[in-house]
Short mmCIF file of C-alpha atoms in Angstrom, two decimals:
data_model
loop_
_atom_site.label_atom_id
_atom_site.label_comp_id
_atom_site.label_asym_id
_atom_site.label_seq_id
_atom_site.Cartn_x
_atom_site.Cartn_y
_atom_site.Cartn_z
CA MET A 25 124.88 85.13 154.57
CA THR A 26 128.64 83.81 153.24
CA LYS A 27 129.23 81.72 150.24
CA ASN A 28 130.66 78.89 152.20
CA LEU A 29 127.37 78.72 154.31
CA LYS A 30 125.13 78.84 151.15
CA ARG A 31 127.22 76.01 149.81
CA TYR A 32 127.01 74.04 152.72
CA PHE A 33 123.01 74.39 152.61
CA ILE A 34 122.73 73.56 149.10
CA LYS A 35 125.22 70.42 149.48
CA SER A 36 122.80 69.41 152.64
CA ILE A 37 119.53 69.60 150.56
CA ILE A 38 121.14 67.51 147.67
CA VAL A 39 121.80 64.93 150.45
CA LEU A 40 118.26 64.92 151.50
CA ALA A 41 117.10 64.71 148.35
CA LEU A 42 119.43 61.82 147.36
CA ILE A 43 117.50 60.28 150.41
CA HIS A 44 114.41 60.96 149.37
CA LEU A 45 114.93 59.11 146.36
CA ALA A 46 116.43 56.26 147.69
CA TYR A 47 112.87 56.08 149.82
CA PHE A 48 110.99 56.58 146.68
CA LEU A 49 112.82 53.56 145.35
CA TYR A 50 112.24 51.77 148.19
CA GLY A 51 108.73 52.34 148.26
CA TYR A 52 108.44 51.59 144.70
CA PHE A 53 110.31 48.18 144.45
CA THR A 54 108.63 46.87 147.81
CA PHE A 55 105.48 47.38 147.15
CA GLU A 56 103.22 44.44 147.90
CA GLY A 57 101.09 44.43 144.78
CA LEU A 58 97.25 45.12 144.04
CA LYS A 59 96.21 42.01 145.97
CA ASN A 60 97.36 43.06 149.49
CA ILE A 61 95.64 46.52 149.32
CA ASN A 62 93.21 46.84 152.03
CA ILE A 63 91.22 49.41 154.06
CA TYR A 64 94.49 49.77 156.42
CA THR A 65 96.62 50.75 153.48
CA GLU A 66 97.46 54.16 153.57
CA PHE A 67 100.44 56.04 151.93
CA TYR A 68 102.13 57.63 155.02
CA ARG A 69 104.84 55.74 157.73
CA PHE A 70 104.96 57.85 160.51
CA LYS A 71 103.58 55.41 163.70
CA PHE A 72 106.79 53.85 164.41
CA TYR A 73 105.58 50.03 163.61
CA ASP A 74 107.39 49.24 160.14
CA ASP A 75 110.97 49.35 158.69
CA VAL A 76 109.88 52.39 156.82
CA SER A 77 109.30 54.51 159.98
CA ILE A 78 112.13 53.24 162.59
CA SER A 79 114.65 53.91 159.51
CA HIS A 80 113.30 57.01 159.05
CA PHE A 81 113.61 57.94 162.65
CA PHE A 82 117.07 56.78 162.90
CA VAL A 83 118.21 57.98 159.28
CA SER A 84 116.78 61.84 160.08
CA GLY A 85 118.29 61.80 163.76
CA LEU A 86 121.75 61.10 162.22
CA PHE A 87 121.28 63.44 159.49
CA LEU A 88 120.63 66.46 161.95
CA LEU A 89 123.23 65.27 164.32
CA ILE A 90 125.80 65.66 161.36
CA PHE A 91 124.44 68.73 160.13
CA LEU A 92 124.25 70.67 163.41
CA ILE A 93 127.94 69.59 164.34
CA PHE A 94 129.18 71.05 160.61
CA LEU A 95 126.98 74.02 160.90
CA ILE A 96 128.45 74.92 164.18
CA ARG A 97 131.70 73.83 163.75
CA ASN A 98 132.43 75.33 160.21
CA HIS A 99 129.54 78.35 159.84
CA SER A 100 129.24 79.98 163.07
CA ARG A 101 131.48 82.86 162.81
CA GLU A 102 129.13 85.62 161.78
CA ASN A 103 127.01 87.86 163.93
CA TYR A 104 124.07 88.08 161.11
CA LYS A 105 121.23 90.31 161.89
CA GLY A 106 118.06 91.45 160.20
CA GLY A 107 117.75 89.96 156.64
CA ASN A 108 120.82 87.55 156.85
CA LEU A 109 119.35 85.89 159.73
CA PHE A 110 116.26 85.62 158.04
CA LYS A 111 117.80 83.60 155.55
CA VAL A 112 119.44 81.13 157.66
CA ALA A 113 116.14 80.47 159.82
CA PHE A 114 114.53 79.78 156.49
CA CYS A 115 117.17 77.36 155.09
CA LEU A 116 117.10 75.57 158.64
CA LEU A 117 113.23 75.51 158.21
CA LEU A 118 113.25 73.87 154.88
CA ILE A 119 116.01 71.60 156.05
CA SER A 120 114.09 70.38 158.81
CA PHE A 121 110.72 69.93 156.80
CA LEU A 122 113.01 67.47 154.21
CA THR A 123 114.51 65.84 156.99
CA PHE A 124 110.78 64.54 158.43
CA SER A 125 109.37 63.93 154.87
CA PHE A 126 111.27 60.70 153.64
CA PHE A 127 107.93 58.87 154.33
CA VAL A 128 105.89 60.99 151.57
CA SER A 129 108.61 59.83 149.04
CA TYR A 130 108.02 56.32 150.42
CA SER A 131 104.39 56.88 149.64
CA PHE A 132 105.15 58.49 146.16
CA GLY A 133 106.87 55.19 144.88
CA MET A 134 104.30 53.00 146.40
CA ASN A 135 101.83 55.21 144.02
CA ALA A 136 104.05 55.17 141.20
CA LYS A 137 104.39 51.09 141.66
CA LEU A 138 100.42 50.99 141.77
CA LYS A 139 99.64 53.02 138.76
CA THR A 140 102.03 50.64 136.61
CA GLU A 141 100.08 47.85 137.93
CA LEU A 142 96.73 49.01 137.38
CA SER A 143 96.36 51.87 135.08
CA GLU A 144 93.27 54.23 135.88
CA ASN A 145 91.66 53.04 132.54
CA ASP A 146 91.50 49.46 133.65
CA PHE A 147 90.39 50.67 137.18
CA ASN A 148 87.82 52.32 135.38
CA ASN A 149 86.79 49.53 133.38
CA ASP A 150 86.43 47.24 135.77
CA LYS A 151 84.11 49.81 137.74
CA LYS A 152 81.98 49.66 134.41
CA LEU A 153 81.61 45.99 134.48
CA LEU A 154 80.54 46.09 138.44
CA ASN A 155 78.11 48.49 137.57
CA VAL A 156 76.32 46.88 134.86
CA LEU A 157 76.39 43.57 136.97
CA ASN A 158 75.39 45.28 140.40
CA PRO A 159 71.91 44.02 140.46
CA PHE A 160 73.37 40.45 140.18
CA LEU A 161 75.69 40.87 143.17
CA TYR A 162 73.53 41.36 146.50
CA GLY A 163 73.18 39.09 149.02
CA TYR A 164 69.96 36.62 148.73
CA THR A 165 68.17 38.71 151.34
CA SER A 166 68.20 41.93 149.61
CA TYR A 167 65.93 40.77 146.75
CA SER A 168 63.33 41.29 148.86
CA SER A 169 64.00 44.73 149.60
CA GLU A 170 61.33 47.11 147.98
CA LYS A 171 63.46 49.83 148.56
CA LEU A 172 66.63 48.30 146.26
CA PHE A 173 64.11 46.55 143.88
CA ASN A 174 61.11 48.15 142.24
CA TYR A 175 59.26 49.46 139.27
CA GLU A 176 60.55 52.86 139.64
CA ASN A 177 64.27 51.50 139.45
CA ILE A 178 63.56 50.76 135.90
CA LEU A 179 65.37 52.87 133.12
CA TYR A 180 65.13 51.12 130.15
CA PRO A 181 63.31 50.00 127.74
CA LYS A 182 60.98 52.52 126.99
CA PRO A 183 58.21 53.44 128.27
CA TYR A 184 60.34 53.28 131.46
CA PRO A 185 61.25 54.75 133.66
CA VAL A 186 57.72 55.08 135.31
CA ILE A 187 56.39 57.16 138.76
CA LYS A 188 53.88 55.21 141.14
CA GLN A 189 50.67 56.57 141.95
CA GLU A 190 48.85 55.35 145.07
CA ASP A 191 45.04 56.42 144.99
CA THR A 192 42.55 55.75 147.87
CA ILE A 193 39.00 53.98 146.84
CA SER A 194 38.09 53.48 150.40
CA PRO A 195 38.71 55.54 152.97
CA GLY A 196 38.32 54.34 156.83
CA GLU A 197 40.20 52.62 159.28
CA TYR A 198 41.61 49.95 157.00
CA PRO A 199 41.80 52.11 153.78
CA ILE A 200 42.12 50.08 150.00
CA THR A 201 44.29 51.87 147.89
CA GLU A 202 45.17 51.43 144.06
CA THR A 203 48.69 51.49 142.73
CA SER A 204 48.98 52.74 139.23
CA TYR A 205 52.36 53.43 136.94
CA TYR A 206 52.84 56.24 134.78
CA SER A 207 55.48 56.80 132.38
CA ILE A 208 57.49 60.01 132.81
CA ASP A 209 57.82 62.21 129.29
CA THR A 210 59.37 65.45 128.75
CA LEU A 211 57.91 68.60 126.69
CA LYS A 212 59.89 71.39 126.35
CA ALA A 213 58.84 75.07 124.33
CA LEU A 214 59.39 78.49 123.95
CA THR A 215 57.81 80.12 127.07
CA SER A 216 56.03 82.67 124.36
CA THR A 217 54.57 79.51 122.20
CA PHE A 218 53.66 77.22 125.44
CA ASP A 219 51.53 80.35 127.29
CA LYS A 220 49.50 80.68 123.94
CA THR A 221 49.04 76.51 123.29
CA THR A 222 47.82 76.68 126.77
CA ASN A 223 45.18 79.05 126.63
CA LYS A 224 43.63 77.35 123.39
CA ALA A 225 44.24 74.11 125.09
CA ASP A 226 41.99 75.28 128.25
CA SER A 227 39.01 76.42 125.75
CA ILE A 228 38.98 73.28 123.65
CA PHE A 229 38.81 71.39 127.13
CA ASN A 230 35.94 73.22 128.44
CA ILE A 231 34.00 72.87 125.05
CA LEU A 232 34.71 69.13 125.36
CA GLY A 233 33.88 68.82 129.01
CA PHE A 234 37.61 67.38 129.88
CA ASP A 235 38.61 67.70 133.07
CA LYS A 236 41.81 69.73 132.94
CA GLU A 237 42.50 69.84 136.66
CA GLU A 238 42.94 65.99 136.42
CA LEU A 239 45.61 66.87 133.30
CA TYR A 240 47.06 69.47 135.58
CA LYS A 241 47.70 67.28 138.33
CA ARG A 242 49.59 64.72 135.71
CA VAL A 243 52.63 67.77 135.89
CA ILE A 244 55.72 66.45 137.91
CA SER A 245 57.77 69.72 137.74
CA LYS A 246 57.48 73.00 135.49
CA THR A 247 60.92 74.79 134.65
CA VAL A 248 61.98 78.11 132.95
CA VAL A 249 65.43 78.13 131.65
CA GLY A 250 65.89 81.37 129.52
CA ASP A 251 63.01 81.63 126.92
CA SER A 252 62.08 77.95 127.15
CA THR A 253 59.81 75.83 129.62
CA GLU A 254 60.35 72.55 130.39
CA ILE A 255 57.73 70.42 131.77
CA VAL A 256 58.20 66.71 133.20
CA PHE A 257 54.72 64.83 133.63
CA LYS A 258 52.66 61.63 133.78
CA SER A 259 52.07 60.27 130.42
CA VAL A 260 50.68 57.01 129.84
CA GLN A 261 49.80 54.22 132.21
CA VAL A 262 52.15 51.22 132.48
CA HIS A 263 51.65 47.73 133.73
CA PRO A 264 55.09 46.23 134.95
CA GLU A 265 53.32 43.51 136.45
CA HIS A 266 52.37 42.22 133.49
CA ASP A 267 55.40 43.25 131.42
CA SER A 268 57.09 39.97 130.49
CA ASP A 269 60.24 41.98 129.08
CA ILE A 270 61.30 42.93 132.65
CA CYS A 271 62.82 41.06 135.66
CA ILE A 272 64.11 41.72 139.14
CA PHE A 273 67.43 42.44 137.96
CA ILE A 274 66.73 45.42 136.14
CA GLU A 275 64.38 46.76 138.81
CA ASN A 276 67.54 47.89 140.43
CA LYS A 277 69.58 51.17 139.17
CA SER A 278 72.28 51.42 141.58
CA LEU A 279 75.89 51.48 140.66
CA PHE A 280 78.70 49.76 142.39
CA ASN A 281 81.13 52.54 142.18
CA PRO A 282 80.81 55.38 140.03
CA VAL A 283 83.75 56.27 137.54
CA GLN A 284 85.32 59.40 138.88
CA GLY A 285 84.66 62.52 136.46
CA ASP A 286 81.44 61.03 134.34
CA SER A 287 78.08 62.01 135.15
CA VAL A 288 76.52 59.62 137.72
CA SER A 289 73.24 59.74 135.78
CA LYS A 290 74.72 59.20 132.48
CA GLN A 291 76.48 56.06 134.03
CA THR A 292 73.41 54.85 135.67
CA TYR A 293 71.17 54.60 132.61
CA GLN A 294 74.19 53.01 130.38
CA ALA A 295 74.33 50.51 132.87
CA ALA A 296 70.70 49.82 132.90
CA VAL A 297 70.77 49.86 128.77
CA ASP A 298 73.84 47.03 128.88
CA ARG A 299 72.47 44.96 131.53
CA TYR A 300 69.05 44.79 129.61
CA LYS A 301 70.83 43.97 126.60
CA LEU A 302 72.65 40.88 128.47
CA LEU A 303 69.52 39.82 129.74
CA TYR A 304 66.95 40.11 126.80
CA ASN A 305 68.64 40.92 123.61
CA SER A 306 72.26 38.92 123.90
CA LYS A 307 72.51 34.87 123.93
CA LYS A 308 72.82 32.97 126.75
CA ASP A 309 76.43 32.65 126.24
CA SER A 310 77.03 36.21 126.40
CA LEU A 311 76.14 36.36 129.89
CA THR A 312 78.29 33.38 130.88
CA TYR A 313 81.00 35.39 129.59
CA THR A 314 80.42 38.24 131.43
CA PHE A 315 80.29 36.40 134.40
CA GLN A 316 83.68 35.06 133.48
CA LYS A 317 84.99 38.34 133.38
CA LEU A 318 83.42 39.19 136.68
CA ASP A 319 85.57 36.05 138.24
CA THR A 320 88.48 37.39 136.75
CA ILE A 321 88.15 40.70 138.39
CA LEU A 322 87.44 39.23 141.65
CA ARG A 323 90.59 37.17 141.17
CA LYS A 324 92.53 40.19 140.18
CA TYR A 325 91.76 41.86 143.23
CA ASN A 326 92.19 38.57 145.38
CA ILE A 327 88.38 38.69 146.51
CA GLU A 328 87.53 35.32 148.15
CA THR A 329 84.81 33.86 145.41
CA SER A 330 83.03 30.49 144.88
CA LEU A 331 81.07 32.23 141.87
CA VAL A 332 80.82 29.59 138.90
CA PRO A 333 79.49 31.68 136.00
CA LYS A 334 77.77 29.20 134.39
CA GLN A 335 75.68 28.32 137.50
CA LEU A 336 74.86 31.80 138.10
CA THR A 337 73.89 32.36 134.10
CA GLN A 338 71.07 29.62 134.96
CA ASP A 339 70.01 30.78 138.26
CA VAL A 340 69.83 34.30 136.44
CA TYR A 341 67.78 32.92 133.59
CA HIS A 342 65.50 30.88 135.78
CA TYR A 343 64.42 34.14 137.37
CA ARG A 344 64.46 36.12 134.53
CA ASP A 345 61.80 33.65 132.87
CA ASN A 346 59.56 33.07 136.33
CA GLN A 347 59.12 36.72 137.56
CA ASP A 348 56.45 35.70 139.61
CA GLU A 349 58.74 33.61 141.88
CA PRO A 350 60.38 34.87 144.66
CA LEU A 351 63.89 35.07 144.64
CA ASN A 352 65.28 33.23 147.39
CA GLY A 353 69.02 32.82 146.11
CA ILE A 354 71.29 32.70 143.53
CA ARG A 355 74.72 31.18 143.50
CA ASN A 356 76.78 34.28 143.55
CA THR A 357 78.95 33.63 146.73
CA PHE A 358 81.70 36.21 147.26
CA ASP A 359 83.40 38.49 149.80
CA ARG A 360 81.35 41.69 149.33
CA LYS A 361 82.52 43.84 152.31
CA ALA A 362 85.98 43.06 150.66
CA LEU A 363 85.34 43.94 147.04
CA ALA A 364 83.66 47.49 148.39
CA GLU A 365 86.57 48.01 151.00
CA LYS A 366 89.09 47.18 147.95
CA PHE A 367 87.63 49.74 145.50
CA LYS A 368 87.03 52.59 148.17
CA THR A 369 90.66 52.20 149.16
CA LEU A 370 91.69 51.72 145.36
CA ASP A 371 89.45 55.52 144.83
CA LYS A 372 91.33 56.79 147.55
CA LEU A 373 94.72 56.10 146.46
CA PHE A 374 94.05 57.11 142.56
CA TYR A 375 91.94 60.67 143.59
CA GLU A 376 92.46 61.22 147.23
CA PRO A 377 96.18 60.08 147.99
CA ASN A 378 96.80 60.79 151.83
CA TYR A 379 100.29 61.15 151.78
CA LEU A 380 100.21 63.21 155.02
CA HIS A 381 97.16 61.59 156.92
CA PRO A 382 94.83 63.81 158.80
CA ASN A 383 95.67 62.15 161.90
CA ILE A 384 99.35 63.13 162.06
CA ILE A 385 99.22 66.76 160.63
CA ALA A 386 99.20 68.71 164.15
CA ILE A 387 102.04 66.45 165.52
CA TYR A 388 103.93 66.10 162.31
CA PHE A 389 104.49 70.24 161.70
CA ALA A 390 105.10 70.48 165.63
CA VAL A 391 107.80 68.37 165.21
CA ILE A 392 109.11 70.21 162.23
CA VAL A 393 108.56 73.62 163.99
CA ALA A 394 110.40 72.10 167.30
CA VAL A 395 113.17 70.77 165.41
CA TRP A 396 113.60 73.98 163.52
CA ILE A 397 113.67 76.05 166.65
CA VAL A 398 116.22 73.90 168.35
CA LEU A 399 118.74 74.10 165.50
CA PHE A 400 118.08 77.84 164.97
CA LEU A 401 118.74 78.67 168.62
CA PHE A 402 121.95 76.31 168.55
CA TYR A 403 123.29 77.97 165.42
CA VAL A 404 122.04 81.75 166.84
CA LEU A 405 123.88 80.73 170.41
CA PHE A 406 127.03 79.24 169.24
CA ASN A 407 127.57 82.07 166.25
CA LYS A 408 127.12 84.59 168.87
CA LYS A 409 129.66 83.15 171.43
CA LYS A 410 132.31 82.47 168.83
CA PHE A 411 131.93 86.09 167.84
CA ASN A 412 132.23 87.74 170.82
CA ASN A 413 135.34 85.08 171.52
CA ASN A 414 136.78 86.42 168.49
CA ASN A 415 136.61 89.90 169.31
CA LYS A 416 138.41 89.74 172.54
CA PHE A 417 141.44 88.86 170.87
#
């Protein structure tokens, strides 16, 4: 491969790099803002329906036409074979790829602008607040769901969490059952010490007449890790139905949207602790202030809302202090679907950006390969023709 041809390829790549920079800046400065992000926002432009994809088509076509004309006109007088021909083919493939990837640079520009408007730290702080307030965000019909709201979902304070046990008192066609709740405790000891203690305990239970089988039934799980044994078991009986320090809002442990990279179980527990403190350890104004922050978040993400923090606080306190009263609605009206979709999309843009969408991968690379083959064949044919014509003379 001649020096002139090398220089031509380098100059072409520099021109393409400048076009990529232009598309990056175009994406950066035309980003429509956080409020306009929705589930249809994707970081790729290859569908020929907007100014980016249309300009991409014309810019790519014009560049390839000019590139091919000058390539054939000024750099097709050598009869390359073997390694040199392979180098030319590789350069043409690289140029084909760069020519059809301007939309990727545009997407990088949009993503860069997004992160100047919303840092990852701010995004995660918004998630944490929504996770704490998640039990207050359901539609009123969800509060009657025993799957979403039940005593086993309470994580804090002690003696929670609890495990439910149902015993049949009277079998038959219409059996009578009794429901009990037990706190969950963990015992951890060296395996050798545990085995010795277990043998002695069996002897003591036999002497005292205790039902050791009933005690063994309380074991939820037994795990041996290295030289230690960990037993999770049902401990003391708990009566959550008579507990005045719990209410329906702490009977739900679901997270709105977990923070990436952190333990979900730890996030779930911490949200439960913060939620309990808001309801029982803080002043009423603290809950109102937190709902004001919620309202700010909703408006920040352009979520339609009619939430009034003081009214919502009154409703929450009413059902906190009247836990026997069925919850038939609190004034927490906002577009729940839009909020969920917004955060789902932002999660993708932050952690799984689709600069090249899966739906177009096959077509995209097929176009690149097809253009590369055309460029390479044109170069080889014109090169060979000119070389033969020169040899005649």
